[in-house]
Tab-separated table of C-alpha atoms in Angstrom:
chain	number	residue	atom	x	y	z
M	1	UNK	CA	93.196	113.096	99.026
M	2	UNK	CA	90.004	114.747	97.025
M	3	UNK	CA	90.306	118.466	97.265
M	4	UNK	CA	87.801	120.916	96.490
M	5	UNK	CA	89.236	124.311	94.897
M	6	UNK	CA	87.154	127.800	95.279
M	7	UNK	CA	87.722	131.269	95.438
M	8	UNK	CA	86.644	134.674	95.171
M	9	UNK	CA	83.587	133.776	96.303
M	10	UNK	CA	82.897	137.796	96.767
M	11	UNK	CA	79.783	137.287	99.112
M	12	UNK	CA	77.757	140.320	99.201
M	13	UNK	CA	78.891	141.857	95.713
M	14	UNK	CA	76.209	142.876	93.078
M	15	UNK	CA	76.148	142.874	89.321
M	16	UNK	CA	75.315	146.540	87.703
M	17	UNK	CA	73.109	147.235	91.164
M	18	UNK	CA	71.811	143.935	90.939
M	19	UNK	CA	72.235	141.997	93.859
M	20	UNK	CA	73.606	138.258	93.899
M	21	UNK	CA	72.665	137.076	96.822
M	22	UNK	CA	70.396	135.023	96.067
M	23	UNK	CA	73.063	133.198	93.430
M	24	UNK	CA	75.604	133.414	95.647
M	25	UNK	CA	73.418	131.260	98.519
M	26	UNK	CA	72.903	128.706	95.489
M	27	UNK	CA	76.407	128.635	94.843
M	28	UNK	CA	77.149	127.612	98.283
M	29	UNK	CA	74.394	125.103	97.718
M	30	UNK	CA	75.659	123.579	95.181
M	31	UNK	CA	79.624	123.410	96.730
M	32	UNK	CA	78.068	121.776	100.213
M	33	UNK	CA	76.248	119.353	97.842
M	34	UNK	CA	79.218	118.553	96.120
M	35	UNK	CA	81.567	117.794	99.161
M	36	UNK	CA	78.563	115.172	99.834
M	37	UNK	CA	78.504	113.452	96.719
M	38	UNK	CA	81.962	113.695	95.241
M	39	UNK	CA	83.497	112.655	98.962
M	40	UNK	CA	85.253	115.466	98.752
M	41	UNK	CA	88.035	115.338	101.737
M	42	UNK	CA	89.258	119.032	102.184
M	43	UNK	CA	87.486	122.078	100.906
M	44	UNK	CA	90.115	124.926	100.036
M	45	UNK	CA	89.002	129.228	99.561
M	46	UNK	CA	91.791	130.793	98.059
M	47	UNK	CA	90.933	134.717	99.231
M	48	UNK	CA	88.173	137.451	98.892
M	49	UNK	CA	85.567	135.228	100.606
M	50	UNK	CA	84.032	139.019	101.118
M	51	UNK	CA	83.454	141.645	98.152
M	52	UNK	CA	84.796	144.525	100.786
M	53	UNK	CA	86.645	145.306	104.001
M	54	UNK	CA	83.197	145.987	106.001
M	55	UNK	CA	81.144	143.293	103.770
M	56	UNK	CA	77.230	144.142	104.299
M	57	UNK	CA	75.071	141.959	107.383
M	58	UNK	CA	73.218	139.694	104.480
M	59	UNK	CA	76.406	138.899	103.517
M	60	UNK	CA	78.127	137.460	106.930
M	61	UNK	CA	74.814	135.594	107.472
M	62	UNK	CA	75.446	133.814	104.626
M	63	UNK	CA	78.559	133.261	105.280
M	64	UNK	CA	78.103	131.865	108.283
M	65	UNK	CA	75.715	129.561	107.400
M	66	UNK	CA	78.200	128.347	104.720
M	67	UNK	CA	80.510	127.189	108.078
M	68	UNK	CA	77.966	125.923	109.995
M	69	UNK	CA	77.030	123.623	107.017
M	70	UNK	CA	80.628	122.880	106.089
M	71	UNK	CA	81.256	121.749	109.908
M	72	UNK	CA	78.671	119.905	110.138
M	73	UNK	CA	79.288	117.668	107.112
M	74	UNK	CA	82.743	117.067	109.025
M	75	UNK	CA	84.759	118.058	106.002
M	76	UNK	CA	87.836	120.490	106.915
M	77	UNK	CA	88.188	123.922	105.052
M	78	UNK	CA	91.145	126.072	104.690
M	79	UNK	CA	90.863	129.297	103.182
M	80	UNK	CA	92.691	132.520	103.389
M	81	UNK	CA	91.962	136.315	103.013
M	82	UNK	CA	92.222	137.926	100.053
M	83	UNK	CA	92.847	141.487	98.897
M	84	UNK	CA	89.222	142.417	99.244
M	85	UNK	CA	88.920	141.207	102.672
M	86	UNK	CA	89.527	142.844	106.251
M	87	UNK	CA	92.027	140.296	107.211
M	88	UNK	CA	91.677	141.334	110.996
M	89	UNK	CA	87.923	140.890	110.612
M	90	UNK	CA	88.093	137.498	108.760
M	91	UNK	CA	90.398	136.278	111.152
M	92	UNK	CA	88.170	137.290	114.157
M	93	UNK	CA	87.780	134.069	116.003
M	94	UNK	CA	90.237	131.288	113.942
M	95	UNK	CA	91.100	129.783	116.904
M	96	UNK	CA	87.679	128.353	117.886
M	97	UNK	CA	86.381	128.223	114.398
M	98	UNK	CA	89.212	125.810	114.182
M	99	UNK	CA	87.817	123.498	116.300
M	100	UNK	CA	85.191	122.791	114.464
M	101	UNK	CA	87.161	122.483	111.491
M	102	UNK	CA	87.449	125.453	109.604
M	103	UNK	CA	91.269	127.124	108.931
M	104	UNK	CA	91.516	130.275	108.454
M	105	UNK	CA	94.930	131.933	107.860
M	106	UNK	CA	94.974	135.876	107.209
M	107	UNK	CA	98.108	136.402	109.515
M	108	UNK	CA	101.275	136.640	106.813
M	109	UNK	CA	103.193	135.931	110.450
M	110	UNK	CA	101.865	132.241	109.990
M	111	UNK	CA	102.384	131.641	106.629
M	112	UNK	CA	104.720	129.145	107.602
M	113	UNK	CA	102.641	127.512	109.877
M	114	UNK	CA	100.206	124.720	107.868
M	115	UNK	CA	97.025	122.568	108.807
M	116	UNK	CA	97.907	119.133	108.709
M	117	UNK	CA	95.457	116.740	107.419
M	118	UNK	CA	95.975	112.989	107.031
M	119	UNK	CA	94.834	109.920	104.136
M	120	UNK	CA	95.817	106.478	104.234
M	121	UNK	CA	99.275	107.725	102.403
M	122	UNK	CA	100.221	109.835	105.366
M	123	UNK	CA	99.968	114.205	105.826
M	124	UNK	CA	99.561	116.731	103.814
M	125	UNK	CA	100.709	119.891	104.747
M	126	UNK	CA	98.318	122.748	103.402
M	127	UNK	CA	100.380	126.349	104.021
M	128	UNK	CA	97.547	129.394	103.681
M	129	UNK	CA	99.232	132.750	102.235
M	130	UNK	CA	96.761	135.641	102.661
M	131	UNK	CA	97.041	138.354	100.133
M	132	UNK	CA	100.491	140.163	100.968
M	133	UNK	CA	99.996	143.684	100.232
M	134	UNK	CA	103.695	144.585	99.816
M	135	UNK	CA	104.192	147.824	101.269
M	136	UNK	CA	102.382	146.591	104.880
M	137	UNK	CA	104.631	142.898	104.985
M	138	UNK	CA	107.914	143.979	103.916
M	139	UNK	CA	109.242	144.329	107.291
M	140	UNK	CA	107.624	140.794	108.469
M	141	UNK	CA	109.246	139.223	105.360
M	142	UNK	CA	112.468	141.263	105.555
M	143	UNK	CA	111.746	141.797	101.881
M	144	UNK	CA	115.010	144.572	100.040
M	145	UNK	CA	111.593	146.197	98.437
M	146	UNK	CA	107.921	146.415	98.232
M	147	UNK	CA	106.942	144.140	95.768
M	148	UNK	CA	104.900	141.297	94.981
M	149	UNK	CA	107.772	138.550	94.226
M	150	UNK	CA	109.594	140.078	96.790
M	151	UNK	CA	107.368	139.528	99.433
M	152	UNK	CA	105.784	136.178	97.943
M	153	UNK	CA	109.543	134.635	97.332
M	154	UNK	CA	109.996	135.309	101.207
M	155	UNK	CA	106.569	133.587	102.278
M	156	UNK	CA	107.503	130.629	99.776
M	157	UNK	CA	111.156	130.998	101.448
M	158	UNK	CA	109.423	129.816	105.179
M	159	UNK	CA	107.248	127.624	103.211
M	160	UNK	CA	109.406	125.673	101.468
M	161	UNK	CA	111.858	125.526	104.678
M	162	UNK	CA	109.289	124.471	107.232
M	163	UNK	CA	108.199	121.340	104.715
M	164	UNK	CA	112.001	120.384	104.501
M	165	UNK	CA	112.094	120.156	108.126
M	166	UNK	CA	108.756	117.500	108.123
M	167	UNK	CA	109.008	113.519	107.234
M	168	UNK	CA	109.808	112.677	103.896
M	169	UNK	CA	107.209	112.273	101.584
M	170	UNK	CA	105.045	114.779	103.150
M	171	UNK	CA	102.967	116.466	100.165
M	172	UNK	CA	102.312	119.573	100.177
M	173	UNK	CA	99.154	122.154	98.865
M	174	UNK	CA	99.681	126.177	99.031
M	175	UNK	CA	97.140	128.536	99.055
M	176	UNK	CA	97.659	132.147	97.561
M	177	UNK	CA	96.038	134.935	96.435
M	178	UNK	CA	98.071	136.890	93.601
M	179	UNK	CA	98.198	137.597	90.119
M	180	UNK	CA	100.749	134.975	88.605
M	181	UNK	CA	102.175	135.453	85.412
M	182	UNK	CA	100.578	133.894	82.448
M	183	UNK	CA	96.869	133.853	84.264
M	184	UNK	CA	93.984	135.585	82.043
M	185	UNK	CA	92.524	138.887	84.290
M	186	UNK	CA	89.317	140.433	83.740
M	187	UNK	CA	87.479	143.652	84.310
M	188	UNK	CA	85.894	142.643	87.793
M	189	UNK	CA	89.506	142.109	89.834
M	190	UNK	CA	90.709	144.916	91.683
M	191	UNK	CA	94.327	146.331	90.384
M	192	UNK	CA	97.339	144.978	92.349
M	193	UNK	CA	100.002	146.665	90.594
M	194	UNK	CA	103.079	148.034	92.496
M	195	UNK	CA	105.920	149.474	90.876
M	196	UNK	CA	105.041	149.343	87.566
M	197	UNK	CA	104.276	145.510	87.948
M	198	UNK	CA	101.237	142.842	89.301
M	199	UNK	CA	102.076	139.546	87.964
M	200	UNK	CA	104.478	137.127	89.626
M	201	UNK	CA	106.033	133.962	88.126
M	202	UNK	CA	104.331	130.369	88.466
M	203	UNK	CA	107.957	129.621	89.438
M	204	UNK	CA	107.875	130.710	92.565
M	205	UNK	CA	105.593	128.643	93.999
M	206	UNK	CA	108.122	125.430	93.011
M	207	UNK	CA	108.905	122.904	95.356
M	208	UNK	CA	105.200	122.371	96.257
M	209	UNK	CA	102.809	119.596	95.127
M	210	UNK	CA	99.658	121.982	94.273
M	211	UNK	CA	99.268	125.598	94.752
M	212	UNK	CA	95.307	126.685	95.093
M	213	UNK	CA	95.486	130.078	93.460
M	214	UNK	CA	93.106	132.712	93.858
M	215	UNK	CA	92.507	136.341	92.636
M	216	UNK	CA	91.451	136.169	88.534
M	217	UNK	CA	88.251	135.725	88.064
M	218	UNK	CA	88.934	132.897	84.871
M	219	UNK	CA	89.284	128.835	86.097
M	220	UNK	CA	92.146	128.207	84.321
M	221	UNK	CA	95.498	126.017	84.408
M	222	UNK	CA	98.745	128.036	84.608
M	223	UNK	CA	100.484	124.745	85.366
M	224	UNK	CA	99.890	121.026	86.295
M	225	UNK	CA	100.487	122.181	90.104
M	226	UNK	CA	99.188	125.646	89.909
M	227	UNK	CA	95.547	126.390	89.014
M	228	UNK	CA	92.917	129.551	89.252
M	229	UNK	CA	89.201	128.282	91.055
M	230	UNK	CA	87.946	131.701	89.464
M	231	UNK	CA	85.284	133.110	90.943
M	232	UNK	CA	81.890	130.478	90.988
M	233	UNK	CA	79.556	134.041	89.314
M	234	UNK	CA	80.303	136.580	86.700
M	235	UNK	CA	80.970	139.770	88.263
M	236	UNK	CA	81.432	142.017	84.831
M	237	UNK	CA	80.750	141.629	81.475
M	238	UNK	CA	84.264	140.853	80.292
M	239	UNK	CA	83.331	137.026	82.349
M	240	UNK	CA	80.816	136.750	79.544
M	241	UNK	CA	83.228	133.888	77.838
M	242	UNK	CA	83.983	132.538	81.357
M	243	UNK	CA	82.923	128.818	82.240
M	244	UNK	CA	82.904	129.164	86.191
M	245	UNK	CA	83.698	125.897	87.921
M	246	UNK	CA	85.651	124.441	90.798
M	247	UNK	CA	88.471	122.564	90.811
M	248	UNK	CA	88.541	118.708	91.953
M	249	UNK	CA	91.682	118.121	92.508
M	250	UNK	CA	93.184	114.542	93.174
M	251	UNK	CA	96.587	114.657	95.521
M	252	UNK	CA	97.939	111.116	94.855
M	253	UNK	CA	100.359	109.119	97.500
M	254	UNK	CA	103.322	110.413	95.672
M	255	UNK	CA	101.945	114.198	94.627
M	256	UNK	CA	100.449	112.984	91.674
M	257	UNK	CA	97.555	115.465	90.347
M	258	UNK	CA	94.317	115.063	88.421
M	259	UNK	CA	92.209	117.319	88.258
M	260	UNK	CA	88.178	118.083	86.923
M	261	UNK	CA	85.994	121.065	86.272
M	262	UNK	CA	82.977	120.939	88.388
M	263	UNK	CA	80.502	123.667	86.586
M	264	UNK	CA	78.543	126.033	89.078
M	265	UNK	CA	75.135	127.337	88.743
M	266	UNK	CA	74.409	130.008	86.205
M	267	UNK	CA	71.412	132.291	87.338
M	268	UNK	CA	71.349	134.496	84.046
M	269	UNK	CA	73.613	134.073	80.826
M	270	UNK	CA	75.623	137.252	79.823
M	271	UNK	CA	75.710	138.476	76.548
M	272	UNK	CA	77.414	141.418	74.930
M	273	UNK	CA	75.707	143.229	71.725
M	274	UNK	CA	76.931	145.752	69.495
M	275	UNK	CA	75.363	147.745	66.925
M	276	UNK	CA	73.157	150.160	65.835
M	277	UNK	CA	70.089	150.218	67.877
M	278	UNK	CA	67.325	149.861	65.113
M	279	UNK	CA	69.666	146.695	64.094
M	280	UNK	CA	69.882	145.326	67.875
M	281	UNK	CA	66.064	145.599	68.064
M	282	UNK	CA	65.475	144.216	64.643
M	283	UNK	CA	68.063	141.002	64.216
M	284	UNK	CA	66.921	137.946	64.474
M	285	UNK	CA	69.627	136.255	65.574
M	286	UNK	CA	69.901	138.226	68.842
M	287	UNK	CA	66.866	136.274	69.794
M	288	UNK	CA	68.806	134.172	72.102
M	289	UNK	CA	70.197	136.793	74.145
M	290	UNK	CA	66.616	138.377	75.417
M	291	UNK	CA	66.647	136.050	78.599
M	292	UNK	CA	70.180	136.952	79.447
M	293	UNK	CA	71.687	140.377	81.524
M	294	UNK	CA	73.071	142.314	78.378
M	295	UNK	CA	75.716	144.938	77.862
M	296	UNK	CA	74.893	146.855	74.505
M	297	UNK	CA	77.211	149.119	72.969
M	298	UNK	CA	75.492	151.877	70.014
M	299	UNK	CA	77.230	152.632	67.643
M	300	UNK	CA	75.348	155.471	66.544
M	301	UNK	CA	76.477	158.294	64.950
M	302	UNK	CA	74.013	159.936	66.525
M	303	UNK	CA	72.867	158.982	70.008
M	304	UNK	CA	68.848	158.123	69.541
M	305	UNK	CA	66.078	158.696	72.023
M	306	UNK	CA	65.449	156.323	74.955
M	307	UNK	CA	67.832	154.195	73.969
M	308	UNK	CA	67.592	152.112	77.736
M	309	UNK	CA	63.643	152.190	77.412
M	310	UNK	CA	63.419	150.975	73.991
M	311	UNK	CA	66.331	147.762	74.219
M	312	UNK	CA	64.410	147.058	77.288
M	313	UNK	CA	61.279	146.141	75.696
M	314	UNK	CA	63.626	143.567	73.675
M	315	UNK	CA	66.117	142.838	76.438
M	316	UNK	CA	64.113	143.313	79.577
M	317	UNK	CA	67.165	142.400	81.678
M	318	UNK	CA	69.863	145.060	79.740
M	319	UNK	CA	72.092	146.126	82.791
M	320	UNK	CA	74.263	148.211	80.845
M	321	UNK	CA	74.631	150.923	77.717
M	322	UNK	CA	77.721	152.081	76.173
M	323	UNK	CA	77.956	154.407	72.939
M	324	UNK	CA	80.230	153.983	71.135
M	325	UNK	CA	79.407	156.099	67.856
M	326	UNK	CA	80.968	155.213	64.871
M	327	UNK	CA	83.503	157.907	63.689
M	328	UNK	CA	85.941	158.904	61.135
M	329	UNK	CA	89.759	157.663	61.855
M	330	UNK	CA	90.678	161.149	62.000
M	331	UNK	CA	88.380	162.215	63.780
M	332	UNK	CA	89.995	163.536	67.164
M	333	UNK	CA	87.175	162.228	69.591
M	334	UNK	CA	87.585	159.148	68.375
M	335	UNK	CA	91.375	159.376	68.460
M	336	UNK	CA	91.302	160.495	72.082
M	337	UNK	CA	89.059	157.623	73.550
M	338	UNK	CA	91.346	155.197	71.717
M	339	UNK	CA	94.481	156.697	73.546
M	340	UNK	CA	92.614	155.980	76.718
M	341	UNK	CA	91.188	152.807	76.162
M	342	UNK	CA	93.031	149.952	77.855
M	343	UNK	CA	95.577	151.966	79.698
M	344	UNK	CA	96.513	152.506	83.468
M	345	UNK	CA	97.241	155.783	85.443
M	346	UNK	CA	100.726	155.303	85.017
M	347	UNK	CA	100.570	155.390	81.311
M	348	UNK	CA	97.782	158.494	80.944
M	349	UNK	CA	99.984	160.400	83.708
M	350	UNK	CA	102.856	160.194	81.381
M	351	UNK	CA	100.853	160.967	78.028
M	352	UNK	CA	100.149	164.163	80.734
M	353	UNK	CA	103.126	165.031	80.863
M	354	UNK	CA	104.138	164.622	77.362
M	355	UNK	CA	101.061	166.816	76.658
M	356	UNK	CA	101.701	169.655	78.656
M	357	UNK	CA	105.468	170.160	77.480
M	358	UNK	CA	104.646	169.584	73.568
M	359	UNK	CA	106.113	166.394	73.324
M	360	UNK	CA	108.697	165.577	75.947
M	361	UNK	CA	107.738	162.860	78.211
M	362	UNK	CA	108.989	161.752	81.841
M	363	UNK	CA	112.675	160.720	82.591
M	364	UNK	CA	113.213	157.676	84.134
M	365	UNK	CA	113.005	159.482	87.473
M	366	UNK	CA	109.939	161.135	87.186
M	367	UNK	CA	108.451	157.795	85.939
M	368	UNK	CA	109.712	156.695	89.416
M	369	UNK	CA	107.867	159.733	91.229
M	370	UNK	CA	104.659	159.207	89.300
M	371	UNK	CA	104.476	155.185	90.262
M	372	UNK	CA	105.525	155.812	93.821
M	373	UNK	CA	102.230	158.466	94.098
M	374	UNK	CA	100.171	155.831	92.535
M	375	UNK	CA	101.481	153.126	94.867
M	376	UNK	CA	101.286	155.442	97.732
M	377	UNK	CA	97.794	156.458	96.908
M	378	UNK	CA	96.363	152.535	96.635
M	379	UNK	CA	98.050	151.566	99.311
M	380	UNK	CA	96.329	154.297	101.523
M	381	UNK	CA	93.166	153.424	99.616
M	382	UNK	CA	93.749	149.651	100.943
M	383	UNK	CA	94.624	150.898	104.535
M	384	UNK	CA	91.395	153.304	105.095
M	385	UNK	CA	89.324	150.430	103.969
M	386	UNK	CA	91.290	148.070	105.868
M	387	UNK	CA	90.659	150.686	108.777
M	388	UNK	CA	87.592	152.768	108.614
């Protein structure tokens, strides 16, 4: 069975204000025209089909029209929601979308439950697991706490116990959307953390012949079985390295898997400069970077005049400045933005804390308090959004 791996599609998300529609309706192009020509048998969307909870009209048009086009070539999808997504609102209508072929599974309830597609080998069984905020599926899952393996081991739990029930040999495809240990992140994803901790292990997912992750925003391998689709556009600067592509994945008649990068479109090249800005205009070598969308970072020690205005007549398409001025190590500006750089709420809270009482940082039990805000205060966050 030829199976086509996507995710994060994000429809409706821009880049530094500008919007990706546009690429985004290409990109849908281009995976239509590849279930055509690479007789592709099942197309899979492993979460965040939408860039928000309430995703913008544009964006469900396209959307749509990605369905109607998928139907029609008579090639089933599966795909599930992700954390960006409404799941109520995505799953609005699965039961007659199904008809025409399209699965989707945002109910955790029916994790358990798969879409059953046949080859010449027999079925495969393809389980959808929508993102599983912890603190809302605990009590489905019966989980002893809120957290990500928690609450993924139980969904892999039904999984893995509903398969045992079917006829031997059935293979078996999982869709997920989660941060897995050993994946690459990037700026773009939205933080999952909870507790203290994101990732899960790849090991959780055993027992199953592929697992169709979604989530990062890097393609990449974790496994054999368990793969990122990455998201098919760049949505921040730290993608700049990224090579977005799809997976093809072959399921063989005994769970065998091979597997190819398909390469989507690319409507601009990113490209991150750093310098001095009389350098950045002057160098030669940045020649190849005035066609793409361009971060520059000065470094300054002084911040010039019109520094947008002037890279622009070099890099008309420069999206975004940063200043970073060169400094002294001892100098305490410097020292302070390094502190910050790279570190989450839990760890400036405590550097807070430490602050304020010359020294002294938080027991283990105010470390406790301080994540349980945090997780309190996302999950709220992910429950307004959820339900304006």
């Amino acid at each position: 069975m030829r199976i086509l791996h996507t995710s994060d599609w994000h429809l409706g998300r821009s880049f530094h204000r500008v919007s990706l529609l546009d690429a985004q309706a290409a990109f849908l192009d281009h995976l239509v025209a590849t279930v055509r020509d690479r007789d592709v048998d099942v197309v899979l969307v492993a979460g965040d089909v939408y860039d928000r909870a309430v995703p913008p009209l544009t964006a469900v048009e396209l959307f749509d029209r990605a369905l109607h086009r998928l139907a029609d070539a008579g090639v089933p999808t599966v795909m599930i929601s992700g954390n960006h997504d409404s799941a109520r609102r995505l799953g609005v209508g699965a039961g007659l979308i199904e008809r025409a072929g399209i699965h989707l599974r945002t109910d955790p309830a029916g994790c358990a439950t798969p879409v059953l597609l046949s080859d010449a080998r027999g079925e495969v069984a393809f389980y959808g697991l929508p993102y599983l905020e912890p603190a809302l599926v605990k009590d489905e899952f019966k989980a002893s706490k809120a957290g990500h393996e928690a609450v993924l081991g139980a969904a892999m739990e039904r999984v893995r116990a509903d398969l045992a029930g079917r006829a031997p040999g059935t293979r078996s495809v999982v869709l997920a959307h989660a941060f897995v240990a050993g994946g690459d992140p990037s700026d773009s994803e939205r933080d999952i953390t909870v507790g203290g901790v994101a990732a899960v292990p790849a090991g959780i997912f055993a027992g199953v012949d592929y697992v169709a992750l979604g989530h990062l925003h890097g393609s990449q391998a974790l496994t054999e079985r368990v793969r990122y689709a990455g998201s098919p556009l760049a949505y921040s600067f730290s993608e700049t390295t990224h090579r977005k592509t799809m997976w093809l994945v072959e399921l063989g008649p005994d769970g065998e898997i091979e597997a190819e990068r398909i390469d989507c479109p690319v409507p601009r090249a990113l490209a991150r400069i750093r310098g001095r800005l009389d350098a950045l205009l002057d160098d030669p070598a940045l020649a190849r970077h005035e066609e793409s969308w361009v971060e520059a970072t000065l470094t300054d020690p002084v911040r010039p005049a019109e520094p947008m205005a002037r890279l622009a007549e070099r890099f008309p398409y420069t999206l975004s400045l940063v200043f970073d001025p060169e400094r002294a190590g001892d100098d305490p500006i410097a020292s302070y933005a390094q502190r910050l750089a790279g570190r989450t709420d839990q760890q400036i809270a405590e550097d807070f804390v430490a602050h304020v009482r010359g020294g002294a940082g938080p027991d283990e039990r105010e470390r406790t308090v301080l994540r349980g805000a945090f997780d309190d205060v996302r999950v709220d966050a992910t429950v307004r959004e959820v339900n304006p």
